Short mmCIF file of C-alpha atoms in Angstrom, two decimals:
data_model
loop_
_atom_site.label_atom_id
_atom_site.label_comp_id
_atom_site.label_asym_id
_atom_site.label_seq_id
_atom_site.Cartn_x
_atom_site.Cartn_y
_atom_site.Cartn_z
CA UNK J 1 98.55 167.04 71.25
CA UNK J 2 100.46 163.87 71.04
CA UNK J 3 99.13 160.41 71.03
CA UNK J 4 100.86 159.85 75.01
CA UNK J 5 98.12 161.59 76.40
CA UNK J 6 95.67 160.35 74.35
CA UNK J 7 96.67 157.12 75.47
CA UNK J 8 96.70 158.92 79.10
CA UNK J 9 93.14 160.30 79.01
CA UNK J 10 91.77 156.89 77.78
CA UNK J 11 93.88 155.32 80.48
CA UNK J 12 92.06 157.68 82.88
CA UNK J 13 88.61 157.63 81.93
CA UNK J 14 87.93 154.03 81.91
CA UNK J 15 90.10 153.52 85.12
CA UNK J 16 88.60 155.90 87.21
CA UNK J 17 91.78 157.38 88.64
CA UNK J 18 95.15 159.12 87.56
CA UNK J 19 96.32 156.21 90.05
CA UNK J 20 94.42 153.37 87.89
CA UNK J 21 95.63 155.19 84.18
CA UNK J 22 99.44 155.08 85.58
CA UNK J 23 99.12 151.29 86.45
CA UNK J 24 97.80 150.30 82.93
CA UNK J 25 100.19 152.91 81.57
CA UNK J 26 103.66 151.99 83.38
CA UNK J 27 103.92 155.33 84.70
CA UNK J 28 103.90 157.28 87.86
CA UNK J 29 100.17 158.90 89.04
CA UNK J 30 102.07 162.29 88.67
CA UNK J 31 103.52 162.31 85.14
CA UNK J 32 99.94 161.01 84.03
CA UNK J 33 98.30 163.89 85.80
CA UNK J 34 100.86 166.38 84.46
CA UNK J 35 100.20 164.56 81.02
CA UNK J 36 96.20 165.15 81.47
CA UNK J 37 96.65 168.73 82.34
CA UNK J 38 99.02 169.53 79.29
CA UNK J 39 96.33 167.55 77.22
CA UNK J 40 93.46 169.78 78.56
CA UNK J 41 96.34 173.35 78.26
CA UNK J 42 96.17 173.22 74.39
CA UNK J 43 92.77 171.56 74.25
CA UNK J 44 91.70 174.43 76.29
CA UNK J 45 88.96 172.60 78.33
CA UNK J 46 88.60 170.24 80.80
CA UNK J 47 88.38 167.19 81.03
CA UNK J 48 88.02 165.88 84.16
CA UNK J 49 86.95 167.00 87.48
CA UNK J 50 88.84 165.98 90.36
CA UNK J 51 87.22 164.63 93.17
CA UNK J 52 89.49 163.30 95.44
CA UNK J 53 91.56 160.31 94.33
CA UNK J 54 88.63 159.77 91.96
CA UNK J 55 88.48 161.52 88.56
CA UNK J 56 84.82 161.95 86.78
CA UNK J 57 84.98 162.81 83.26
CA UNK J 58 83.72 166.88 81.35
CA UNK J 59 80.55 166.80 79.07
CA UNK J 60 83.83 167.52 76.67
CA UNK J 61 85.80 164.63 77.69
CA UNK J 62 82.53 162.66 76.36
CA UNK J 63 82.87 164.67 73.44
CA UNK J 64 86.82 164.20 73.29
CA UNK J 65 86.28 159.99 73.96
CA UNK J 66 84.82 158.95 70.41
CA UNK J 67 87.80 161.38 69.01
CA UNK J 68 90.43 159.74 70.81
CA UNK J 69 89.57 156.00 70.59
CA UNK J 70 90.16 156.39 66.97
CA UNK J 71 93.61 158.29 67.31
CA UNK J 72 94.68 155.25 69.31
CA UNK J 73 93.10 152.91 67.42
CA UNK J 74 94.95 154.36 63.72
CA UNK J 75 97.91 154.34 65.11
CA UNK J 76 98.36 151.08 65.93
CA UNK J 77 96.49 150.26 62.52
CA UNK J 78 99.70 152.42 61.34
CA UNK J 79 102.28 151.12 63.50
CA UNK J 80 100.85 147.27 62.43
CA UNK J 81 100.48 147.88 58.87
CA UNK J 82 104.21 149.89 58.85
CA UNK J 83 105.82 146.70 60.47
CA UNK J 84 104.12 144.42 58.20
CA UNK J 85 105.54 146.31 55.42
CA UNK J 86 108.93 145.67 56.53
CA UNK J 87 107.90 142.30 56.47
CA UNK J 88 107.68 141.49 52.89
CA UNK J 89 103.37 141.90 54.10
CA UNK J 90 101.27 144.14 52.31
CA UNK J 91 98.19 144.47 54.18
CA UNK J 92 96.30 143.71 57.45
CA UNK J 93 93.20 142.53 57.51
CA UNK J 94 91.49 141.62 60.87
CA UNK J 95 88.23 139.78 60.69
CA UNK J 96 85.46 139.70 63.66
CA UNK J 97 83.20 137.00 62.11
CA UNK J 98 79.28 136.00 64.11
CA UNK J 99 78.22 132.79 64.63
CA UNK J 100 76.46 130.62 62.50
CA UNK J 101 75.27 132.41 58.73
CA UNK J 102 78.30 134.43 58.53
CA UNK J 103 81.20 131.31 59.01
CA UNK J 104 80.44 129.98 54.85
CA UNK J 105 80.70 133.45 53.66
CA UNK J 106 83.90 134.70 55.34
CA UNK J 107 85.61 131.93 54.72
CA UNK J 108 84.58 132.08 51.30
CA UNK J 109 85.64 135.66 50.68
CA UNK J 110 88.72 135.37 52.32
CA UNK J 111 90.36 132.37 49.59
CA UNK J 112 89.17 134.63 47.11
CA UNK J 113 90.41 137.54 48.71
CA UNK J 114 94.51 135.12 49.24
CA UNK J 115 94.11 134.14 45.97
CA UNK J 116 94.35 137.65 44.81
CA UNK J 117 96.90 139.11 47.42
CA UNK J 118 98.68 135.99 49.41
CA UNK J 119 100.77 138.37 50.90
CA UNK J 120 98.16 139.60 53.38
CA UNK J 121 98.22 139.08 56.34
CA UNK J 122 95.03 138.17 57.81
CA UNK J 123 93.18 137.18 61.20
CA UNK J 124 89.55 135.95 61.54
CA UNK J 125 88.25 135.86 65.16
CA UNK J 126 84.91 134.59 65.87
CA UNK J 127 82.29 136.48 67.74
CA UNK J 128 79.18 137.29 69.25
CA UNK J 129 77.96 140.97 67.35
CA UNK J 130 77.17 142.95 69.73
CA UNK J 131 80.61 142.15 72.09
CA UNK J 132 82.79 142.59 68.76
CA UNK J 133 81.66 145.58 68.09
CA UNK J 134 83.65 147.58 71.14
CA UNK J 135 87.26 145.55 69.78
CA UNK J 136 86.14 147.55 66.36
CA UNK J 137 86.02 150.48 67.72
CA UNK J 138 88.93 150.43 69.72
CA UNK J 139 90.54 148.55 66.05
CA UNK J 140 91.36 145.93 67.15
CA UNK J 141 89.19 144.36 64.29
CA UNK J 142 88.99 146.01 60.40
CA UNK J 143 85.56 144.07 59.89
CA UNK J 144 82.30 142.69 61.27
CA UNK J 145 80.21 140.36 59.29
CA UNK J 146 77.75 139.24 61.30
CA UNK J 147 74.47 138.57 61.41
CA UNK J 148 71.92 141.22 62.78
CA UNK J 149 70.73 140.31 66.21
CA UNK J 150 69.60 143.64 67.66
CA UNK J 151 68.34 146.81 66.43
CA UNK J 152 70.23 149.32 67.13
CA UNK J 153 71.68 152.69 65.37
CA UNK J 154 75.49 153.71 66.32
CA UNK J 155 77.03 156.93 65.20
CA UNK J 156 80.24 155.66 64.71
CA UNK J 157 80.04 152.19 63.17
CA UNK J 158 79.00 151.97 58.75
CA UNK J 159 76.32 149.05 58.63
CA UNK J 160 75.89 147.52 54.84
CA UNK J 161 73.37 144.84 54.49
CA UNK J 162 74.99 141.63 52.53
CA UNK J 163 71.51 139.78 51.89
CA UNK J 164 68.73 138.51 54.30
CA UNK J 165 69.73 134.68 56.20
CA UNK J 166 66.67 132.95 56.91
CA UNK J 167 65.90 130.60 59.39
CA UNK J 168 64.36 127.29 59.43
CA UNK J 169 62.50 124.53 61.84
CA UNK J 170 65.75 121.11 61.19
CA UNK J 171 65.41 118.00 62.47
CA UNK J 172 67.91 115.05 62.35
CA UNK J 173 66.82 112.49 59.76
CA UNK J 174 65.03 110.35 61.41
CA UNK J 175 63.44 112.30 63.60
CA UNK J 176 59.46 111.11 63.29
CA UNK J 177 58.67 114.88 61.27
CA UNK J 178 61.10 113.87 58.94
CA UNK J 179 60.16 113.30 55.48
CA UNK J 180 56.49 114.58 56.33
CA UNK J 181 54.89 117.38 54.10
CA UNK J 182 54.07 120.76 54.96
CA UNK J 183 52.96 121.55 58.73
CA UNK J 184 51.34 123.33 60.74
CA UNK J 185 52.23 125.60 63.61
CA UNK J 186 50.01 123.91 65.42
CA UNK J 187 51.52 119.86 64.68
CA UNK J 188 54.64 120.57 66.43
CA UNK J 189 53.00 120.90 70.13
CA UNK J 190 54.44 118.25 72.61
CA UNK J 191 57.41 118.61 70.54
CA UNK J 192 61.07 118.78 71.55
CA UNK J 193 63.72 121.35 70.78
CA UNK J 194 66.87 122.43 71.45
CA UNK J 195 67.58 126.81 71.11
CA UNK J 196 71.10 128.60 70.30
CA UNK J 197 71.69 131.44 72.49
CA UNK J 198 71.42 134.37 71.89
CA UNK J 199 69.89 134.75 68.20
CA UNK J 200 68.12 138.02 69.12
CA UNK J 201 65.59 139.82 67.52
CA UNK J 202 64.39 136.91 65.06
CA UNK J 203 63.09 135.49 68.43
CA UNK J 204 60.37 137.64 68.73
CA UNK J 205 59.04 136.90 64.82
CA UNK J 206 58.98 133.50 65.57
CA UNK J 207 57.22 134.20 68.99
CA UNK J 208 54.83 135.76 66.49
CA UNK J 209 54.02 133.56 64.39
CA UNK J 210 53.56 130.99 66.51
CA UNK J 211 51.23 133.48 68.75
CA UNK J 212 48.85 134.36 65.09
CA UNK J 213 48.37 130.93 65.30
CA UNK J 214 46.81 131.09 69.04
CA UNK J 215 50.31 128.66 70.40
CA UNK J 216 53.03 129.60 72.72
CA UNK J 217 56.25 130.25 71.52
CA UNK J 218 58.46 126.71 71.66
CA UNK J 219 60.37 126.00 75.35
CA UNK J 220 63.63 124.68 74.67
CA UNK J 221 65.42 121.75 76.48
CA UNK J 222 68.13 122.37 75.99
CA UNK J 223 70.03 126.31 75.08
CA UNK J 224 73.78 125.72 74.06
CA UNK J 225 75.68 128.12 71.87
CA UNK J 226 77.40 125.80 70.23
CA UNK J 227 77.29 124.22 66.32
CA UNK J 228 78.63 121.15 66.83
CA UNK J 229 76.49 120.24 70.18
CA UNK J 230 73.96 121.23 68.19
CA UNK J 231 74.29 119.02 65.13
CA UNK J 232 75.48 116.18 67.56
CA UNK J 233 71.67 116.50 69.59
CA UNK J 234 69.82 116.45 66.61
CA UNK J 235 71.86 113.48 65.10
CA UNK J 236 70.03 111.54 67.95
CA UNK J 237 66.87 112.18 66.05
CA UNK J 238 64.68 113.73 69.05
CA UNK J 239 64.43 117.46 69.10
CA UNK J 240 63.77 120.17 66.63
CA UNK J 241 65.88 123.00 65.69
CA UNK J 242 65.47 126.22 64.39
CA UNK J 243 68.72 127.82 62.83
CA UNK J 244 70.17 130.03 59.78
CA UNK J 245 70.19 127.47 56.23
CA UNK J 246 72.99 128.22 55.15
CA UNK J 247 74.57 127.76 58.77
CA UNK J 248 73.96 123.75 57.90
CA UNK J 249 73.76 123.40 53.95
CA UNK J 250 76.13 121.18 53.59
CA UNK J 251 74.54 118.88 56.33
CA UNK J 252 71.26 119.72 54.62
CA UNK J 253 72.63 118.66 51.69
CA UNK J 254 73.93 115.26 52.74
CA UNK J 255 71.36 114.10 54.68
CA UNK J 256 72.06 114.26 57.95
CA UNK J 257 69.84 116.70 58.58
CA UNK J 258 66.34 117.35 56.68
CA UNK J 259 64.28 121.37 57.12
CA UNK J 260 60.85 120.64 58.02
CA UNK J 261 59.13 123.06 55.93
CA UNK J 262 56.14 124.68 58.39
CA UNK J 263 53.15 127.19 57.23
CA UNK J 264 54.63 130.68 58.46
CA UNK J 265 56.05 133.77 57.35
CA UNK J 266 59.56 133.23 57.02
CA UNK J 267 61.94 134.40 59.92
CA UNK J 268 64.64 136.45 58.40
CA UNK J 269 67.55 138.42 59.84
CA UNK J 270 70.12 140.81 57.50
CA UNK J 271 73.47 139.63 57.47
CA UNK J 272 75.92 142.91 57.78
CA UNK J 273 79.28 143.72 57.42
CA UNK J 274 80.47 146.73 59.97
CA UNK J 275 83.32 148.87 59.79
CA UNK J 276 84.40 152.15 61.29
CA UNK J 277 82.72 155.96 60.08
CA UNK J 278 85.46 157.52 60.94
CA UNK J 279 88.52 154.42 60.52
CA UNK J 280 90.01 154.72 56.32
CA UNK J 281 89.11 152.23 54.45
CA UNK J 282 92.51 150.46 53.16
CA UNK J 283 92.28 148.49 49.65
CA UNK J 284 92.29 144.83 51.51
CA UNK J 285 89.03 146.14 52.97
CA UNK J 286 87.29 147.40 50.35
CA UNK J 287 88.91 144.08 48.33
CA UNK J 288 87.64 141.85 51.04
CA UNK J 289 83.97 143.45 50.80
CA UNK J 290 84.13 143.14 46.97
CA UNK J 291 84.24 139.38 47.89
CA UNK J 292 81.62 139.10 50.20
CA UNK J 293 79.51 140.87 48.18
CA UNK J 294 80.15 138.08 45.50
CA UNK J 295 80.20 135.26 48.47
CA UNK J 296 76.57 136.22 48.91
CA UNK J 297 75.47 135.82 44.86
#
C-alpha cells in the first residue's frame, strides 16, 4: 500500500465519484480508478461499489476510513516535522483553542513551553470544540483545549479532563443588581439577558436550577458568539450574562464586571485536552500538556 493510494481512496470517499476525486487531486478519472483498483487488489476487498458515475463505500471502506485518515495525517505531520528540522526548528505544535475559558490557560502554557523550547514552531487556531474535532482527526491539529459542551464518546479521540470551569452570572459595574448580596433566582425575574451562543450542555444545568425554583429559563434579548461584544454590552449596565468565570477574571479584578451571587447549585463544565488516539504524541505535545496541567493549578 502506498500513501498516494490512501489519498486517492480518501478523495473518492469524500467526493463520491472518481471524477470528483480526480479534480481534487489534479489527476484523470482513469488514474484514480486504476489506483483504487490496485489498492483493492492489495487489500483483497472491494472498497467501492460502482454505480454509474458515482461510487458507494462498502463496509470495508468504512472500516478502512479512520486508518486511512490517520495514515494521511501522520504522513503530512512527518513531512512538516522534517521541513522544520531542516529549517532549524525543533518540533511543531498546532493547537485548537476553544473560545472563552480556554484562552488564558493555553496562553500561560504556551509561554512556559516557549521558554523551555524556543525553537518550537507553534500555531493556535480558535473554534468551537465540536467543529475542531474533524481537523484533529485529519491531522491539521495536534491537540484541542476547550470546554466540553456536548457529552459524547469518539473512539478515535482521547479526552483528558484538566478541571472544571464554573459559569457565573455577570453584570457591568453600573447594573442595578451590582453590589447586592446573594440573590434568589426569583429576584432575577424581569432582568434583561445577553447569552453566548453554543454554550452547550451547561444550559441544561442552568435551566434545571431555574426550573427547581418554578421559574422559566432566562430568555436572552441578544445572542452572540463575540466575547468583545458581550463585554461592551455588559459595560452599559443594562444586561446580565452567564459566562465562564475564568474568561472574565481580569475584568472582575479591575471592577469592570461584577459577579452576581445567586442561590443555585454550581454550573460547571469540564475543560478538556483532546488528542488523536492512534497518533504518536511527539515530545512537544507531552511538554505542552504538562504545562497545561501546571497552568490549571
